[in-house]
């Protein structure tokens, strides 16, 4: 699975690094001074690299916790994200990371404790407020859990700060590391869902929707807070039938009354990111279809966007009260 | 397209023979060989000559981002047996303290190690590194023309602590390369394959040449035209004959672009039935 591991040379004594290196005894190890030497050079092709990404073990410096985009909000007034990882083992064709980073290598920042210190600082800045922290902005929160042990470190941390929320955003169906613990009340396991047809076409290497729904159901039954993310909604032939079916199936499996939140957003990307992705995949139908630019964002033509969004919103309202549904539309 | 860069004629000979490359007559600066989708340049020793050879060959063949580059040569290592082939996992320039990390996008089970480019033959081998004289010049020049995944360095151990560099002769270098032709062949196939993928993606749309002859497009409009035609091709919306039929009444290039845009608007994303089901 991983045949090359780059590591920042001064991290070699780090226990987390040692454990990960041990997990991949046959991986080729290459020392570097700083992860950016491997990850950031200009002349790289994300599409080619995605065929065989390497793992980079690094130390994150600079800003470790950043304000989350407004469309991420799921009820909180203060929203931040932190990225212990860049990139992801799945390969969703609509994923903005393809246009954001030059390299498809997975970067894992192993200095979890520094992230936690930075989170504590934010908590102390807003002591009276409920703060949401999102961990799945630059990666899938759980897809690499067997390597990162992210939960083992961050769940107890958030548990001891009950005035905050941690959102794990994922397409993974591997939830045993959550099921094996007592539910953490301020953690939301948020799952992205799409119609099976879209999943098979655009979400390469991800678990099937049915597998995700089974995991969601198991987690909810054992007391975990669940979020559903219908984002990005893709305009496809018979989108109405496809999404109506998806919502129906999802709410058969999930107890809507115990859901934390649902969010809904149409396919949209910042223009430079969309253009990079289209250049990488000129043969991809998703990018070749009707897309227009509005205020620096590329999305479906307004009328079409409105039509699809309104349909989904109305359809969702059959299952879940409006106050639990959050919109990720371009404002 | 795959370009080999090799320091010496004797090292190049087995590759030239294996791929049936022919000398290009009338080129004075370097010896240049060509064959089916392959080129080879004999650079001469040292990183500066390697960089010049890359630049020369890139200019000569009008290299694209999709052109692949492979540097083949000999190197020293403290303990590795003579004749061992090694793919560079990292290239360091000893003089300028600069590093590069060629990304590996294909399966390669053979040995990979860091390579140190030095300006003079090295006899004290520090552990872990291969020592040679061209890789950093080659790599730094090649990434100006191509993408890093298409650029690799393959070195064959010619000297070690037991057998010093003074023992290496043109004949022994030739024999060492000869023994590693299978690996060179495998590398060449993997790089050519990826180069072909990128090349195909960069091809102009089918109808592009025909339409630019029929209407006068500015450079920006030509770019837009090509993109629109490629989108129509990707979406499988119309056959070439239908497009030309629909456009033939139009007078201006701008009208052509508007008409093509209209074809795309409101086309729903059609799922790819051919992709394999998710796990
Ligand atoms: S799961 Fe998320 S992060 Fe991973 S490829 Fe898909 S969209 Fe990107």
XYZ file of C-alpha atoms and ligand atoms in Angstrom:
618
model
C 0.000 0.000 0.000
C 2.774 2.449 0.930
C 6.056 1.701 -0.792
C 7.933 4.910 0.008
C 8.057 6.818 3.286
C 9.786 10.177 3.423
C 10.518 11.481 6.890
C 12.002 14.666 8.251
C 15.366 13.486 9.460
C 15.177 15.104 12.891
C 11.934 13.206 13.553
C 13.578 9.806 13.458
C 13.633 9.393 17.268
C 9.925 10.365 17.486
C 7.862 7.450 18.832
C 4.948 8.035 16.491
C 7.356 7.994 13.548
C 9.023 4.840 14.805
C 5.662 3.082 15.119
C 4.612 4.036 11.618
C 7.943 2.972 10.136
C 7.531 -0.364 11.900
C 4.078 -0.799 10.356
C 5.601 -0.669 6.876
C 8.777 -2.726 7.186
C 9.143 -3.093 3.421
C 8.594 0.535 2.561
C 11.557 2.353 1.167
C 12.673 5.070 3.609
C 14.013 8.402 2.422
C 15.193 11.113 4.803
C 14.509 14.758 3.989
C 15.257 18.022 5.785
C 11.777 19.478 5.526
C 8.602 17.921 4.093
C 8.110 20.839 1.705
C 11.197 19.714 -0.233
C 9.203 16.656 -1.317
C 5.659 17.986 -1.284
C 5.893 21.507 -2.663
C 8.120 21.538 -5.781
C 6.412 23.010 -8.823
C 7.007 20.393 -11.524
C 4.680 17.699 -10.184
C 1.577 16.046 -11.572
C -1.079 15.127 -9.018
C -2.812 12.712 -11.381
C 0.316 10.673 -12.060
C 1.332 10.685 -8.407
C -2.100 9.497 -7.306
C -1.227 6.145 -8.897
C 1.281 5.455 -6.158
C 1.410 8.083 -3.416
C 4.149 8.002 -0.807
C 3.739 8.845 2.864
C 5.576 11.860 4.264
C 6.082 12.114 8.026
C 6.572 15.676 9.136
C 6.278 18.257 11.825
C 3.711 21.012 11.296
C 4.866 24.507 12.142
C 3.240 27.916 11.718
C -0.543 28.225 12.011
C -1.901 24.922 13.227
C -5.529 25.944 13.715
C -7.293 28.117 11.151
C -10.760 29.633 10.745
C -13.034 27.231 8.853
C -14.893 28.446 5.756
C -18.381 29.698 6.660
C -20.013 26.886 4.655
C -18.559 24.395 7.142
C -20.689 25.701 9.998
C -23.057 23.194 11.580
C -24.571 25.291 14.331
C -21.554 26.796 16.073
C -20.565 30.447 15.971
C -16.805 29.793 16.114
C -15.495 27.320 13.583
C -11.903 26.265 13.090
C -10.128 23.506 11.270
C -6.838 21.754 11.789
C -5.078 19.354 9.455
C -3.030 16.595 10.957
C -2.928 15.186 7.436
C -2.862 16.456 3.855
C -4.413 14.294 1.126
C -6.218 11.020 1.418
C -6.116 7.419 0.204
C -9.471 7.755 -1.554
C -9.692 9.271 -4.991
C -12.833 11.355 -5.416
C -12.756 13.077 -8.733
C -14.433 16.204 -7.345
C -11.995 16.507 -4.432
C -10.559 20.024 -4.217
C -7.260 18.688 -2.849
C -6.342 17.675 -6.410
C -6.346 21.322 -7.386
C -4.984 22.602 -4.125
C -1.778 20.600 -3.806
C 0.832 19.820 -6.397
C 1.606 16.472 -4.850
C -0.670 13.513 -4.125
C 1.655 12.154 -1.434
C 0.053 11.804 1.985
C 1.570 14.145 4.549
C 1.080 13.141 8.162
C 2.005 15.745 10.759
C 3.003 13.747 13.789
C 3.192 16.583 16.329
C -0.356 16.017 17.597
C 0.479 17.645 20.917
C 1.295 20.938 19.159
C -2.103 20.833 17.461
C -3.711 20.286 20.849
C -1.825 23.247 22.324
C -3.028 25.421 19.450
C -6.604 24.211 20.000
C -6.302 25.017 23.710
C -5.231 28.535 22.808
C -8.365 29.004 20.715
C -10.488 27.648 23.549
C -8.961 30.144 25.944
C -9.610 32.985 23.479
C -13.351 32.230 23.454
C -14.022 30.749 26.889
C -17.784 31.400 26.826
C -18.487 30.005 23.375
C -19.120 26.613 21.872
C -16.301 26.138 19.407
C -16.340 23.660 16.550
C -13.103 22.145 15.320
C -13.094 20.331 11.978
C -10.469 17.706 11.317
C -11.450 16.594 7.825
C -10.679 19.662 5.756
C -7.430 18.634 4.054
C -7.934 14.883 4.394
C -10.509 12.251 5.307
C -10.597 12.147 9.118
C -10.734 8.349 9.422
C -9.510 6.806 6.169
C -5.947 6.490 7.450
C -6.798 5.814 11.085
C -5.036 2.454 11.193
C -1.788 4.304 10.481
C -2.321 7.617 12.234
C -3.977 6.617 15.525
C -5.461 10.074 15.415
C -8.511 9.143 17.482
C -6.518 7.636 20.310
C -4.860 10.968 20.842
C -7.630 13.442 20.010
C -10.788 11.867 21.434
C -9.609 11.965 25.069
C -8.339 15.484 24.463
C -11.716 16.748 23.231
C -13.552 14.767 25.869
C -11.779 16.808 28.493
C -12.995 20.045 26.834
C -16.759 19.559 26.699
C -17.470 23.098 25.532
C -15.953 22.309 22.170
C -16.977 20.020 19.339
C -14.809 17.894 17.118
C -16.173 16.984 13.702
C -14.683 13.920 12.042
C -15.587 14.020 8.376
C -15.235 10.784 6.491
C -16.242 8.350 3.793
C -14.710 5.464 5.663
C -16.799 2.531 6.819
C -14.028 1.350 9.158
C -15.388 2.592 12.441
C -14.155 -0.088 14.831
C -11.872 2.413 16.578
C -14.965 4.468 17.430
C -17.191 1.511 18.269
C -14.626 0.149 20.672
C -14.915 3.253 22.886
C -17.562 4.949 24.923
C -19.207 7.606 22.734
C -17.652 11.030 23.112
C -20.549 13.434 23.442
C -18.810 16.397 21.853
C -17.607 14.460 18.822
C -19.642 14.326 15.627
C -18.912 11.524 13.199
C -19.978 13.109 9.916
C -20.321 10.910 6.847
C -20.394 12.106 3.264
C -22.978 10.313 1.154
C -23.854 10.257 -2.525
C -26.100 8.121 -4.723
C -24.502 4.718 -5.434
C -24.164 5.599 -9.116
C -22.217 8.755 -8.318
C -20.179 6.851 -5.754
C -19.130 4.275 -8.333
C -18.348 6.920 -10.922
C -16.612 9.587 -8.922
C -15.499 8.255 -5.540
C -12.834 5.782 -6.467
C -11.443 3.539 -3.697
C -14.127 4.585 -1.198
C -16.457 2.140 0.561
C -19.915 1.693 -0.938
C -22.743 3.860 0.342
C -24.438 0.814 1.821
C -21.283 -0.044 3.801
C -21.112 3.529 5.092
C -24.776 3.441 6.094
C -24.238 0.205 8.005
C -21.384 1.839 9.905
C -23.400 4.969 10.573
C -26.238 2.874 11.940
C -23.915 0.910 14.203
C -22.348 4.106 15.546
C -25.672 5.800 16.134
C -27.024 2.761 17.926
C -24.047 2.759 20.227
C -24.617 6.415 21.082
C -22.302 8.402 18.815
C -23.487 11.731 17.425
C -23.892 11.485 13.672
C -23.804 14.060 10.894
C -24.785 13.429 7.299
C -23.071 15.404 4.561
C -24.746 15.487 1.163
C -21.994 17.514 -0.329
C -21.145 17.827 -3.151
C -24.466 17.107 -4.798
C -23.764 16.221 -8.439
C -26.171 17.109 -11.212
C -26.661 13.850 -13.067
C -29.259 12.336 -15.323
C -32.284 11.597 -13.131
C -30.710 13.452 -10.217
C -34.168 13.733 -8.647
C -34.682 9.983 -8.591
C -31.112 9.289 -7.496
C -31.093 11.726 -4.573
C -34.664 10.903 -3.508
C -33.605 7.264 -3.299
C -30.424 8.122 -1.392
C -32.288 10.210 1.212
C -34.938 7.531 1.588
C -32.336 4.829 2.179
C -30.264 7.002 4.521
C -33.243 7.822 6.722
C -34.314 4.204 6.786
C -30.952 3.404 8.338
C -30.482 6.463 10.544
C -32.733 7.803 13.277
C -33.406 11.371 12.137
C -34.412 12.449 15.658
C -30.983 11.613 17.020
C -29.009 13.138 14.162
C -26.728 16.003 15.028
C -26.864 17.736 11.646
C -27.270 17.373 7.915
C -25.492 19.550 5.411
C -26.271 20.048 1.796
C -24.130 21.674 -0.878
C -23.804 21.516 -4.620
C -20.602 20.804 -6.510
C -18.544 23.986 -6.383
C -14.875 24.902 -6.474
C -12.797 28.065 -6.374
C -11.944 28.992 -9.958
C -8.157 28.419 -9.852
C -8.684 25.034 -8.206
C -11.343 24.023 -10.720
C -9.055 25.048 -13.586
C -6.137 23.022 -12.251
C -8.394 19.992 -11.820
C -9.809 20.346 -15.323
C -6.277 20.596 -16.718
C -5.349 17.404 -14.866
C -8.481 15.566 -16.002
C -9.526 16.995 -19.377
C -11.151 13.618 -20.063
C -13.423 13.812 -17.000
C -17.124 14.288 -17.706
C -17.699 16.031 -14.397
C -15.474 18.957 -15.444
C -16.547 18.939 -19.072
C -20.209 19.533 -18.219
C -22.034 22.794 -17.587
C -20.025 24.900 -15.173
C -19.956 28.651 -14.801
C -18.029 31.098 -12.682
C -19.691 33.347 -10.140
C -17.727 35.474 -7.673
C -14.585 33.431 -8.152
C -16.362 30.100 -7.653
C -17.134 27.583 -10.366
C -20.428 25.753 -10.093
C -23.468 24.810 -12.109
C -25.340 27.594 -13.904
C -27.411 29.489 -11.340
C -30.795 28.296 -12.541
C -29.665 24.689 -12.576
C -28.025 25.000 -9.181
C -31.186 26.482 -7.724
C -33.347 23.751 -9.212
C -31.201 20.895 -7.893
C -30.638 22.499 -4.492
C -34.310 23.268 -3.928
C -35.261 19.753 -4.911
C -32.823 18.212 -2.427
C -33.793 20.595 0.342
C -37.487 19.840 -0.126
C -36.827 16.137 -0.274
C -34.724 16.269 2.919
C -37.461 18.202 4.720
C -39.590 15.044 4.517
C -37.196 13.410 6.944
C -35.504 16.075 9.028
C -36.463 19.478 10.499
C -35.065 22.497 8.676
C -33.061 23.706 11.694
C -30.885 20.599 11.516
C -30.072 21.131 7.833
C -27.162 23.396 7.038
C -26.559 24.869 3.663
C -23.199 24.936 1.901
C -24.311 27.150 -0.978
C -22.151 29.935 -2.371
C -23.215 33.232 -0.803
C 8.665 10.107 -25.873
C 11.558 8.982 -23.680
C 14.975 10.661 -23.658
C 18.057 8.896 -22.324
C 20.926 11.011 -21.060
C 24.174 9.064 -20.717
C 27.615 10.479 -19.917
C 29.867 8.275 -22.080
C 29.589 6.656 -25.491
C 30.658 3.274 -24.068
C 27.866 3.408 -21.477
C 25.391 4.420 -24.165
C 26.304 1.641 -26.605
C 24.258 -1.186 -25.011
C 21.184 1.104 -24.836
C 21.648 2.240 -28.436
C 21.888 -1.372 -29.592
C 19.039 -2.609 -27.417
C 16.566 0.018 -28.637
C 18.016 0.079 -32.178
C 18.722 3.794 -32.092
C 20.384 5.537 -35.043
C 22.910 8.353 -34.962
C 21.489 11.694 -36.073
C 23.917 13.059 -38.650
C 25.035 16.687 -38.632
C 24.683 17.338 -34.897
C 27.999 18.646 -33.603
C 27.433 19.688 -30.009
C 26.570 16.193 -28.768
C 26.184 12.701 -30.147
C 22.463 12.253 -30.607
C 20.596 9.047 -31.391
C 16.994 8.500 -32.314
C 14.571 5.599 -32.601
C 10.884 4.864 -32.161
C 9.631 7.257 -29.469
C 13.134 7.320 -27.963
C 16.097 9.666 -28.105
C 19.523 9.327 -26.536
C 22.131 11.993 -25.977
C 25.741 11.414 -24.911
C 26.419 14.308 -22.571
C 30.027 13.877 -21.537
C 31.076 13.780 -17.871
C 29.896 16.069 -15.082
C 26.671 17.713 -13.987
C 27.135 20.806 -16.158
C 27.497 18.730 -19.315
C 24.473 16.672 -18.273
C 22.391 19.839 -17.806
C 23.556 21.225 -21.157
C 22.712 17.954 -22.881
C 19.177 17.980 -21.455
C 18.659 21.581 -22.573
C 20.060 20.822 -26.011
C 17.917 17.748 -26.538
C 14.803 19.465 -25.162
C 15.268 22.271 -27.685
C 16.079 19.902 -30.528
C 12.953 17.823 -30.104
C 10.710 20.613 -28.752
C 10.191 18.688 -25.527
C 6.724 18.727 -23.983
C 5.675 18.414 -20.339
C 4.911 14.807 -21.264
C 8.461 13.972 -22.364
C 10.094 11.408 -20.064
C 13.790 11.575 -19.119
C 16.064 8.822 -17.893
C 19.662 9.289 -16.838
C 21.641 6.050 -16.928
C 25.208 5.814 -15.675
C 27.672 4.321 -13.263
C 28.248 5.184 -9.608
C 30.283 4.224 -6.565
C 29.031 2.911 -3.248
C 30.746 1.823 -0.058
C 29.553 -1.779 0.052
C 27.210 -2.637 -2.808
C 28.403 -5.288 -5.210
C 29.656 -4.213 -8.617
C 26.903 -4.425 -11.214
C 24.054 -3.702 -8.778
C 21.446 -1.474 -10.400
C 19.940 1.276 -8.231
C 17.117 3.727 -8.887
C 17.711 7.135 -7.267
C 15.271 7.807 -4.419
C 16.815 11.190 -3.729
C 19.364 13.251 -5.622
C 21.639 15.578 -3.668
C 24.040 18.086 -5.070
C 27.124 18.064 -2.844
C 28.327 21.437 -4.092
C 25.086 23.410 -3.710
C 23.515 21.330 -0.919
C 20.285 20.941 -2.881
C 17.995 17.904 -2.876
C 15.400 16.456 -5.252
C 13.049 13.526 -4.674
C 11.932 11.862 -7.926
C 8.364 10.640 -7.274
C 7.854 6.991 -8.132
C 4.500 6.353 -9.784
C 5.062 2.734 -10.778
C 5.816 -0.493 -9.022
C 9.585 -0.915 -8.552
C 10.742 -3.747 -6.335
C 14.469 -3.359 -7.041
C 16.894 -1.318 -5.017
C 16.416 2.426 -4.472
C 18.964 4.613 -2.715
C 19.944 8.271 -2.432
C 22.462 9.543 -4.957
C 25.055 12.228 -4.258
C 26.361 14.200 -7.223
C 29.945 15.337 -6.739
C 32.205 17.436 -8.920
C 35.248 15.148 -8.675
C 35.387 11.343 -8.542
C 34.831 10.322 -4.913
C 36.799 7.586 -3.198
C 35.518 8.034 0.338
C 31.981 6.751 0.256
C 29.774 7.886 3.094
C 27.299 5.234 4.101
C 24.004 4.991 2.293
C 24.781 7.220 -0.689
C 25.758 6.424 -4.249
C 28.395 8.786 -5.636
C 28.416 9.952 -9.232
C 28.816 13.129 -11.264
C 25.766 13.820 -13.453
C 22.430 13.226 -11.683
C 21.847 16.652 -10.085
C 22.655 18.546 -13.304
C 20.460 16.190 -15.286
C 17.535 16.377 -12.873
C 17.614 20.118 -12.282
C 17.573 20.717 -16.034
C 14.933 18.089 -16.834
C 12.348 19.404 -14.331
C 12.379 22.680 -16.235
C 10.865 20.864 -19.206
C 8.898 17.984 -17.790
C 6.997 16.830 -14.739
C 8.978 15.138 -11.945
C 7.162 11.779 -12.208
C 8.642 11.345 -15.687
C 12.248 11.931 -14.664
C 14.369 9.181 -13.115
C 18.032 8.330 -12.602
C 19.283 4.774 -12.771
C 22.835 4.027 -11.641
C 24.900 0.881 -11.755
C 27.591 0.259 -9.187
C 30.994 0.416 -10.845
C 33.222 0.895 -7.806
C 33.228 0.289 -4.084
C 35.679 0.146 -1.207
C 37.143 -3.116 -2.459
C 37.307 -2.105 -6.107
C 38.298 1.572 -6.517
C 37.192 3.864 -9.308
C 40.633 3.582 -10.935
C 39.663 0.040 -11.960
C 36.742 1.270 -14.050
C 37.377 1.226 -17.805
C 35.105 2.094 -20.762
C 34.733 -1.650 -21.443
C 33.792 -2.478 -17.860
C 31.228 0.364 -17.838
C 29.730 -1.027 -21.026
C 29.523 -4.517 -19.535
C 27.856 -3.198 -16.377
C 25.181 -1.351 -18.357
C 24.693 -4.394 -20.563
C 23.993 -6.577 -17.537
C 21.252 -4.210 -16.388
C 19.409 -3.885 -19.674
C 16.368 -5.736 -18.336
C 15.912 -3.174 -15.583
C 16.553 -0.307 -18.015
C 13.963 -1.809 -20.334
C 11.423 -2.052 -17.514
C 12.063 1.532 -16.437
C 11.842 2.713 -19.989
C 8.480 0.960 -20.466
C 7.033 2.421 -17.250
C 8.165 5.949 -18.094
C 7.053 5.704 -21.723
C 3.649 4.501 -20.610
C 3.106 7.491 -18.330
C 4.529 9.855 -20.886
C 2.032 8.452 -23.410
C -0.855 9.029 -20.981
C 0.047 12.692 -20.558
C 0.719 13.150 -24.244
C -2.702 11.788 -25.194
C -4.403 14.130 -22.711
C -2.611 17.119 -24.201
C -3.627 16.413 -27.818
C -5.795 19.071 -29.465
C -9.453 18.172 -29.987
C -10.284 16.195 -33.113
C -11.951 19.044 -34.993
C -9.648 21.791 -33.831
C -7.363 21.971 -36.881
C -10.309 21.945 -39.258
C -12.222 24.716 -37.474
C -9.286 27.100 -37.092
C -8.883 26.966 -40.839
C -12.548 27.802 -41.410
C -12.881 30.821 -39.084
C -10.443 33.398 -37.796
C -9.868 32.875 -34.077
C -7.558 34.989 -31.916
C -5.023 33.081 -29.811
C -7.282 33.287 -26.743
C -10.274 32.178 -28.791
C -8.292 29.254 -30.205
C -7.565 28.131 -26.680
C -11.256 28.420 -25.773
C -12.268 26.607 -28.946
C -9.987 23.689 -28.169
C -11.309 23.461 -24.613
C -14.926 23.554 -25.742
C -14.342 20.906 -28.405
C -12.583 18.684 -25.901
C -15.440 19.057 -23.450
C -17.911 18.102 -26.164
C -15.726 15.112 -27.044
C -15.493 14.066 -23.394
C -19.214 14.387 -22.893
C -19.763 12.362 -26.085
C -22.338 14.942 -27.137
C -21.960 15.079 -30.886
C -20.153 13.388 -33.717
C -17.653 15.496 -35.659
C -19.925 15.567 -38.710
C -22.849 16.867 -36.623
C -20.717 19.664 -35.219
C -19.493 20.889 -38.596
C -23.023 20.677 -39.959
C -24.412 22.807 -37.116
C -21.677 25.403 -37.387
C -21.497 25.811 -41.118
C -24.025 28.699 -41.304
C -22.114 30.809 -38.809
C -20.033 33.776 -39.926
C -17.899 34.718 -36.953
C -15.539 32.817 -34.695
C -17.362 34.242 -31.672
C -20.648 32.720 -32.892
C -18.946 29.347 -33.197
C -17.794 29.536 -29.596
C -21.242 30.565 -28.369
C -22.882 27.730 -30.286
C -20.476 25.179 -28.826
C -21.034 26.519 -25.335
C -24.769 26.081 -25.775
C -24.259 22.426 -26.592
C -22.654 21.889 -23.203
C -25.036 23.869 -21.000
C -27.479 21.746 -19.091
C -25.837 18.458 -20.019
C -26.137 16.341 -16.894
C -23.131 14.457 -15.610
C -23.378 10.968 -17.041
C -22.023 8.338 -14.688
C -19.197 6.190 -15.978
C -20.685 2.716 -16.129
C -17.345 1.232 -17.072
C -15.641 1.935 -13.755
C -15.306 -0.912 -11.346
C -17.580 -0.918 -8.321
C -16.280 0.549 -5.096
C -15.194 -1.683 -2.250
S -12.625 11.316 0.803
Fe -12.602 13.527 0.935
S -10.454 14.074 1.102
Fe -10.542 11.972 0.339
S -10.475 12.141 -1.880
Fe -12.618 12.069 -1.291
S -13.242 14.212 -1.090
Fe -10.992 14.166 -1.071
